[in-house]
Structure formats: structure tokens, C-alpha cells
Amino acid sequence: MVSRLYCKTCHYPYSTCVCDAVIPLYSPVPIAIIQHPHEARHAKNTCRLLQLGLYNIQVNRAASTFDDKLTELCTIGRPALFFPTAQSVDFDANHQRFMKNRPSHLLFIDATWRKAKKLWHSNPVLHTIPQWHLSPAYSSRYHIRKSSFSSSLSTLEAVSHVLKKGYSVDTSPLLNLFSVMQQRTQRYATNDVQ
Ligand SMILES: [Zn+2]
């Protein structure tokens, strides 16, 4: 097997390094990603791009301290969770109400749909905080791999959408970074086959 060399900054292989496309944005609200451990290992995961393209974000992976961290994230301040549940409120139809609640930080679950549901069921502390979902009307730009934040959005797109609609952040540098990653990964994959 040929080993690939990875960029030490963006952690993508040098062939698909995205460092030149990174223009970090500042999120006006702290963002916490709850990431399933399997997702962290997935090469096409969008959290890495979020960490490159956004300040004020933390990614929490399941580890020995995960439960404590999750409890802290759910019990301190006024968190808002973005995850479609039976009780979740449509963010797009109610984003003014969302902003009136002035959430102290936003939580997103990063996992495949099946694993996200498992994470939801096995962590009742998540059920105690307000839940929001995005309108399913958005089609994903994510051609490589369907993430399962909702039916088609990747975590990056979901975060970007909430920052833009709720907080009027111009997220185009983040979405551009996402496009660049996809173009380079696809180009690399094509060259690999030839
Ligand atoms: Zn790089």
C-alpha cells in the first residue's frame, strides 16, 4: 500500500491540501460539535473543515471524559441543540424566536443518521435542552458522501446555514472551502483511477 503524505496544518493529503483556501471566520456564538468516534476517522468528515474555517468552535469526541463534557454542554448556560426530534422546532420558520432565546452556545451532532440517533437515545441529557431542526428544503452541496445531519445536509452546511440565517454571518468563505475540498478530493480520486 502506498502511504500518503499529509499536510501538517489541514491534515489532508498533500495532493488535496486546502490550506490556500482557508479564510477563517469568527462565529458570534460558540459552537460545540458532538462527534461520534467513528465519524472522526472518516476522511470525508466536514468537522475538520469547520475547525479550519471557523473560530469559536470545539469538537467533542467520545472519550473517557465525554459524558462529563456532554453534561456540561447541556446544563451550563442556554444551549440549543440542532437535531431533528419529535419535539424539535423548525429553525427556518422560527429563527427570530430562536434569536430571542439568545442561546449561549449551539450543539450539533456529527454522525451518520443511525449513529446520531443512537447517541441521542443513549444520552438523555440531550433531551433536556431545546431542540431545533432545519427545513428539509435545502439540498446538499455535499456530493461525495451524504452526511446525516438531516436527510441531506452535512454538519458544515448545517452550521453555516444557522450562522447565516440566525446571526447574519457571511459564510461564503466556509462554503467555498467546502467546495474546494470536494473538487480536490474528486480530482484526486479521478486521477487515482486513471
Ligand atoms: Zn494543508
PDB file of C-alpha atoms and ligand atoms in Angstrom:
ATOM      1  CA  MET A   1       0.000   0.000   0.000  1.00  0.00           C
ATOM      2  CA  VAL A   2       1.362   3.429  -0.904  1.00  0.00           C
ATOM      3  CA  SER A   3       1.422   5.707   2.116  1.00  0.00           C
ATOM      4  CA  ARG A   4       0.222   9.243   1.578  1.00  0.00           C
ATOM      5  CA  LEU A   5       1.895  12.304   2.975  1.00  0.00           C
ATOM      6  CA  TYR A   6      -0.404  14.536   4.956  1.00  0.00           C
ATOM      7  CA  CYS A   7      -0.287  18.304   5.354  1.00  0.00           C
ATOM      8  CA  LYS A   8       0.510  19.113   8.983  1.00  0.00           C
ATOM      9  CA  THR A   9      -1.841  22.090   9.013  1.00  0.00           C
ATOM     10  CA  CYS A  10      -5.061  20.902   7.390  1.00  0.00           C
ATOM     11  CA  HIS A  11      -4.367  17.169   7.825  1.00  0.00           C
ATOM     12  CA  TYR A  12      -5.489  16.381   4.290  1.00  0.00           C
ATOM     13  CA  PRO A  13      -3.105  14.526   1.976  1.00  0.00           C
ATOM     14  CA  TYR A  14      -0.766  16.996   0.227  1.00  0.00           C
ATOM     15  CA  SER A  15      -2.494  16.196  -3.043  1.00  0.00           C
ATOM     16  CA  THR A  16      -5.736  17.639  -1.692  1.00  0.00           C
ATOM     17  CA  CYS A  17      -4.342  20.194   0.811  1.00  0.00           C
ATOM     18  CA  VAL A  18      -6.869  23.016   1.299  1.00  0.00           C
ATOM     19  CA  CYS A  19      -4.689  25.453   3.279  1.00  0.00           C
ATOM     20  CA  ASP A  20      -4.650  28.041   0.480  1.00  0.00           C
ATOM     21  CA  ALA A  21      -8.468  28.221   0.607  1.00  0.00           C
ATOM     22  CA  VAL A  22      -8.773  28.801   4.359  1.00  0.00           C
ATOM     23  CA  ILE A  23     -10.147  32.221   5.369  1.00  0.00           C
ATOM     24  CA  PRO A  24     -11.266  31.696   8.971  1.00  0.00           C
ATOM     25  CA  LEU A  25     -14.495  33.304  10.143  1.00  0.00           C
ATOM     26  CA  TYR A  26     -15.390  34.176  13.696  1.00  0.00           C
ATOM     27  CA  SER A  27     -18.607  32.652  14.956  1.00  0.00           C
ATOM     28  CA  PRO A  28     -20.503  35.147  17.160  1.00  0.00           C
ATOM     29  CA  VAL A  29     -21.850  32.211  19.167  1.00  0.00           C
ATOM     30  CA  PRO A  30     -19.754  29.311  20.497  1.00  0.00           C
ATOM     31  CA  ILE A  31     -20.357  26.096  18.597  1.00  0.00           C
ATOM     32  CA  ALA A  32     -19.882  22.644  20.075  1.00  0.00           C
ATOM     33  CA  ILE A  33     -19.884  19.592  17.867  1.00  0.00           C
ATOM     34  CA  ILE A  34     -20.697  16.246  19.425  1.00  0.00           C
ATOM     35  CA  GLN A  35     -18.938  13.794  17.218  1.00  0.00           C
ATOM     36  CA  HIS A  36     -19.411  10.059  17.082  1.00  0.00           C
ATOM     37  CA  PRO A  37     -15.972   8.389  17.352  1.00  0.00           C
ATOM     38  CA  HIS A  38     -16.442   6.577  14.034  1.00  0.00           C
ATOM     39  CA  GLU A  39     -17.095   9.877  12.318  1.00  0.00           C
ATOM     40  CA  ALA A  40     -13.746  11.327  13.435  1.00  0.00           C
ATOM     41  CA  ARG A  41     -11.943   8.680  11.443  1.00  0.00           C
ATOM     42  CA  HIS A  42     -13.911   9.326   8.279  1.00  0.00           C
ATOM     43  CA  ALA A  43     -11.755  11.052   5.688  1.00  0.00           C
ATOM     44  CA  LYS A  44     -14.708  12.940   4.209  1.00  0.00           C
ATOM     45  CA  ASN A  45     -15.878  14.330   7.516  1.00  0.00           C
ATOM     46  CA  THR A  46     -16.697  18.051   7.426  1.00  0.00           C
ATOM     47  CA  CYS A  47     -15.749  18.837  11.056  1.00  0.00           C
ATOM     48  CA  ARG A  48     -12.113  19.179  10.105  1.00  0.00           C
ATOM     49  CA  LEU A  49     -13.092  21.880   7.611  1.00  0.00           C
ATOM     50  CA  LEU A  50     -15.218  23.598  10.240  1.00  0.00           C
ATOM     51  CA  GLN A  51     -12.252  23.686  12.596  1.00  0.00           C
ATOM     52  CA  LEU A  52     -10.074  25.165   9.857  1.00  0.00           C
ATOM     53  CA  GLY A  53     -12.633  27.703   8.670  1.00  0.00           C
ATOM     54  CA  LEU A  54     -14.214  28.836  11.916  1.00  0.00           C
ATOM     55  CA  TYR A  55     -13.048  30.315  15.209  1.00  0.00           C
ATOM     56  CA  ASN A  56     -15.108  29.688  18.350  1.00  0.00           C
ATOM     57  CA  ILE A  57     -15.834  26.035  17.676  1.00  0.00           C
ATOM     58  CA  GLN A  58     -14.959  22.917  19.632  1.00  0.00           C
ATOM     59  CA  VAL A  59     -15.311  19.311  18.585  1.00  0.00           C
ATOM     60  CA  ASN A  60     -16.055  16.837  21.367  1.00  0.00           C
ATOM     61  CA  ARG A  61     -15.363  13.229  20.644  1.00  0.00           C
ATOM     62  CA  ALA A  62     -16.450  10.318  22.730  1.00  0.00           C
ATOM     63  CA  ALA A  63     -13.664   9.573  25.205  1.00  0.00           C
ATOM     64  CA  SER A  64     -13.375   8.799  28.889  1.00  0.00           C
ATOM     65  CA  THR A  65     -14.420  12.367  29.744  1.00  0.00           C
ATOM     66  CA  PHE A  66     -17.149  12.529  27.084  1.00  0.00           C
ATOM     67  CA  ASP A  67     -20.109  12.078  29.454  1.00  0.00           C
ATOM     68  CA  ASP A  68     -18.890  14.847  31.756  1.00  0.00           C
ATOM     69  CA  LYS A  69     -18.309  17.141  28.796  1.00  0.00           C
ATOM     70  CA  LEU A  70     -21.734  16.398  27.362  1.00  0.00           C
ATOM     71  CA  THR A  71     -23.418  17.069  30.716  1.00  0.00           C
ATOM     72  CA  GLU A  72     -21.531  20.348  30.985  1.00  0.00           C
ATOM     73  CA  LEU A  73     -22.548  21.378  27.470  1.00  0.00           C
ATOM     74  CA  CYS A  74     -26.192  20.564  28.189  1.00  0.00           C
ATOM     75  CA  THR A  75     -26.508  22.063  31.659  1.00  0.00           C
ATOM     76  CA  ILE A  76     -24.436  25.250  31.621  1.00  0.00           C
ATOM     77  CA  GLY A  77     -25.883  28.388  30.022  1.00  0.00           C
ATOM     78  CA  ARG A  78     -28.720  28.228  27.489  1.00  0.00           C
ATOM     79  CA  PRO A  79     -27.687  25.654  24.914  1.00  0.00           C
ATOM     80  CA  ALA A  80     -29.643  24.949  21.747  1.00  0.00           C
ATOM     81  CA  LEU A  81     -29.375  21.586  20.050  1.00  0.00           C
ATOM     82  CA  PHE A  82     -29.750  21.147  16.307  1.00  0.00           C
ATOM     83  CA  PHE A  83     -31.157  17.707  15.826  1.00  0.00           C
ATOM     84  CA  PRO A  84     -34.493  16.625  14.343  1.00  0.00           C
ATOM     85  CA  THR A  85     -36.641  15.092  17.083  1.00  0.00           C
ATOM     86  CA  ALA A  86     -40.340  14.727  17.807  1.00  0.00           C
ATOM     87  CA  GLN A  87     -40.185  17.988  19.797  1.00  0.00           C
ATOM     88  CA  SER A  88     -37.771  19.975  17.647  1.00  0.00           C
ATOM     89  CA  VAL A  89     -38.880  23.336  16.286  1.00  0.00           C
ATOM     90  CA  ASP A  90     -38.332  24.398  12.669  1.00  0.00           C
ATOM     91  CA  PHE A  91     -35.440  26.875  12.840  1.00  0.00           C
ATOM     92  CA  ASP A  92     -36.102  28.338   9.400  1.00  0.00           C
ATOM     93  CA  ALA A  93     -39.717  29.169  10.156  1.00  0.00           C
ATOM     94  CA  ASN A  94     -38.902  30.434  13.673  1.00  0.00           C
ATOM     95  CA  HIS A  95     -35.402  31.870  13.512  1.00  0.00           C
ATOM     96  CA  GLN A  96     -36.495  35.167  15.096  1.00  0.00           C
ATOM     97  CA  ARG A  97     -37.881  33.265  18.062  1.00  0.00           C
ATOM     98  CA  PHE A  98     -34.639  31.312  18.162  1.00  0.00           C
ATOM     99  CA  MET A  99     -32.607  34.523  18.341  1.00  0.00           C
ATOM    100  CA  LYS A 100     -34.888  35.962  21.034  1.00  0.00           C
ATOM    101  CA  ASN A 101     -33.946  32.983  23.232  1.00  0.00           C
ATOM    102  CA  ARG A 102     -30.332  34.158  22.933  1.00  0.00           C
ATOM    103  CA  PRO A 103     -28.725  30.711  23.149  1.00  0.00           C
ATOM    104  CA  SER A 104     -25.341  30.741  24.893  1.00  0.00           C
ATOM    105  CA  HIS A 105     -23.951  28.028  22.617  1.00  0.00           C
ATOM    106  CA  LEU A 106     -25.096  25.750  19.802  1.00  0.00           C
ATOM    107  CA  LEU A 107     -24.775  21.987  19.746  1.00  0.00           C
ATOM    108  CA  PHE A 108     -24.615  19.866  16.607  1.00  0.00           C
ATOM    109  CA  ILE A 109     -24.317  16.082  16.401  1.00  0.00           C
ATOM    110  CA  ASP A 110     -21.867  14.877  13.778  1.00  0.00           C
ATOM    111  CA  ALA A 111     -22.515  11.261  12.846  1.00  0.00           C
ATOM    112  CA  THR A 112     -24.346   9.144  10.348  1.00  0.00           C
ATOM    113  CA  TRP A 113     -28.078   9.255  10.872  1.00  0.00           C
ATOM    114  CA  ARG A 114     -28.171   5.829  12.512  1.00  0.00           C
ATOM    115  CA  LYS A 115     -25.325   6.630  14.899  1.00  0.00           C
ATOM    116  CA  ALA A 116     -26.676  10.087  15.677  1.00  0.00           C
ATOM    117  CA  LYS A 117     -29.981   8.512  16.704  1.00  0.00           C
ATOM    118  CA  LYS A 118     -28.132   6.044  18.917  1.00  0.00           C
ATOM    119  CA  LEU A 119     -26.175   8.889  20.508  1.00  0.00           C
ATOM    120  CA  TRP A 120     -29.449  10.747  21.081  1.00  0.00           C
ATOM    121  CA  HIS A 121     -31.140   7.758  22.715  1.00  0.00           C
ATOM    122  CA  SER A 122     -28.216   6.832  24.929  1.00  0.00           C
ATOM    123  CA  ASN A 123     -27.695  10.377  26.276  1.00  0.00           C
ATOM    124  CA  PRO A 124     -30.948  11.557  27.913  1.00  0.00           C
ATOM    125  CA  VAL A 125     -29.217  14.778  28.995  1.00  0.00           C
ATOM    126  CA  LEU A 126     -29.601  15.884  25.359  1.00  0.00           C
ATOM    127  CA  HIS A 127     -33.388  15.599  25.695  1.00  0.00           C
ATOM    128  CA  THR A 128     -33.433  18.297  28.357  1.00  0.00           C
ATOM    129  CA  ILE A 129     -32.367  21.176  26.109  1.00  0.00           C
ATOM    130  CA  PRO A 130     -34.319  22.998  23.379  1.00  0.00           C
ATOM    131  CA  GLN A 131     -34.152  21.174  20.058  1.00  0.00           C
ATOM    132  CA  TRP A 132     -34.280  22.704  16.615  1.00  0.00           C
ATOM    133  CA  HIS A 133     -34.206  21.292  13.126  1.00  0.00           C
ATOM    134  CA  LEU A 134     -33.505  22.828   9.749  1.00  0.00           C
ATOM    135  CA  SER A 135     -36.061  22.894   6.999  1.00  0.00           C
ATOM    136  CA  PRO A 136     -35.540  19.845   4.784  1.00  0.00           C
ATOM    137  CA  ALA A 137     -35.890  22.126   1.754  1.00  0.00           C
ATOM    138  CA  TYR A 138     -32.140  22.616   1.450  1.00  0.00           C
ATOM    139  CA  SER A 139     -30.324  20.453  -0.981  1.00  0.00           C
ATOM    140  CA  SER A 140     -26.803  19.470  -0.116  1.00  0.00           C
ATOM    141  CA  ARG A 141     -23.698  20.633  -1.916  1.00  0.00           C
ATOM    142  CA  TYR A 142     -22.048  17.601  -0.499  1.00  0.00           C
ATOM    143  CA  HIS A 143     -21.705  15.300  -3.449  1.00  0.00           C
ATOM    144  CA  ILE A 144     -19.071  12.961  -2.082  1.00  0.00           C
ATOM    145  CA  ARG A 145     -20.869  11.497   0.814  1.00  0.00           C
ATOM    146  CA  LYS A 146     -24.296  12.076   2.222  1.00  0.00           C
ATOM    147  CA  SER A 147     -23.966  13.123   5.809  1.00  0.00           C
ATOM    148  CA  SER A 148     -26.897  12.537   8.021  1.00  0.00           C
ATOM    149  CA  PHE A 149     -27.367  15.717   9.970  1.00  0.00           C
ATOM    150  CA  SER A 150     -30.798  15.687   8.398  1.00  0.00           C
ATOM    151  CA  SER A 151     -31.780  13.974   5.206  1.00  0.00           C
ATOM    152  CA  SER A 152     -29.010  15.541   3.148  1.00  0.00           C
ATOM    153  CA  LEU A 153     -27.081  18.288   4.917  1.00  0.00           C
ATOM    154  CA  SER A 154     -23.521  17.916   6.123  1.00  0.00           C
ATOM    155  CA  THR A 155     -22.615  19.283   9.546  1.00  0.00           C
ATOM    156  CA  LEU A 156     -20.659  22.090   7.870  1.00  0.00           C
ATOM    157  CA  GLU A 157     -23.682  23.145   5.826  1.00  0.00           C
ATOM    158  CA  ALA A 158     -25.945  22.997   8.855  1.00  0.00           C
ATOM    159  CA  VAL A 159     -23.601  25.178  10.948  1.00  0.00           C
ATOM    160  CA  SER A 160     -23.126  27.563   8.028  1.00  0.00           C
ATOM    161  CA  HIS A 161     -26.872  27.880   7.484  1.00  0.00           C
ATOM    162  CA  VAL A 162     -27.596  28.669  11.151  1.00  0.00           C
ATOM    163  CA  LEU A 163     -24.807  31.288  11.322  1.00  0.00           C
ATOM    164  CA  LYS A 164     -26.024  32.945   8.139  1.00  0.00           C
ATOM    165  CA  LYS A 165     -29.735  32.957   8.826  1.00  0.00           C
ATOM    166  CA  GLY A 166     -29.630  33.499  12.597  1.00  0.00           C
ATOM    167  CA  TYR A 167     -26.518  35.633  13.008  1.00  0.00           C
ATOM    168  CA  SER A 168     -26.147  37.272   9.568  1.00  0.00           C
ATOM    169  CA  VAL A 169     -22.628  35.873   9.137  1.00  0.00           C
ATOM    170  CA  ASP A 170     -21.349  35.851   5.566  1.00  0.00           C
ATOM    171  CA  THR A 171     -20.388  32.182   5.457  1.00  0.00           C
ATOM    172  CA  SER A 172     -19.249  32.151   1.818  1.00  0.00           C
ATOM    173  CA  PRO A 173     -15.547  31.561   2.766  1.00  0.00           C
ATOM    174  CA  LEU A 174     -16.639  28.454   4.673  1.00  0.00           C
ATOM    175  CA  LEU A 175     -18.799  27.150   1.832  1.00  0.00           C
ATOM    176  CA  ASN A 176     -16.004  27.926  -0.611  1.00  0.00           C
ATOM    177  CA  LEU A 177     -13.590  25.892   1.494  1.00  0.00           C
ATOM    178  CA  PHE A 178     -16.096  23.053   1.364  1.00  0.00           C
ATOM    179  CA  SER A 179     -16.315  23.271  -2.452  1.00  0.00           C
ATOM    180  CA  VAL A 180     -12.517  23.363  -2.795  1.00  0.00           C
ATOM    181  CA  MET A 181     -12.180  20.248  -0.630  1.00  0.00           C
ATOM    182  CA  GLN A 182     -14.756  18.404  -2.734  1.00  0.00           C
ATOM    183  CA  GLN A 183     -13.213  19.461  -6.061  1.00  0.00           C
ATOM    184  CA  ARG A 184      -9.713  18.415  -4.987  1.00  0.00           C
ATOM    185  CA  THR A 185     -10.855  15.133  -3.460  1.00  0.00           C
ATOM    186  CA  GLN A 186     -12.850  14.260  -6.573  1.00  0.00           C
ATOM    187  CA  ARG A 187      -9.996  15.260  -8.872  1.00  0.00           C
ATOM    188  CA  TYR A 188      -7.618  13.161  -6.846  1.00  0.00           C
ATOM    189  CA  ALA A 189      -9.994  10.194  -6.879  1.00  0.00           C
ATOM    190  CA  THR A 190     -10.367  10.508 -10.677  1.00  0.00           C
ATOM    191  CA  ASN A 191      -6.589  10.646 -11.169  1.00  0.00           C
ATOM    192  CA  ASP A 192      -6.215   7.634  -8.920  1.00  0.00           C
ATOM    193  CA  VAL A 193      -8.469   5.579 -11.150  1.00  0.00           C
ATOM    194  CA  GLN A 194      -6.778   6.586 -14.415  1.00  0.00           C
TER     195      GLN A 194
HETATM  196 ZN    ZN B   1      -2.875  21.876   4.119  1.00  0.00          ZN
END
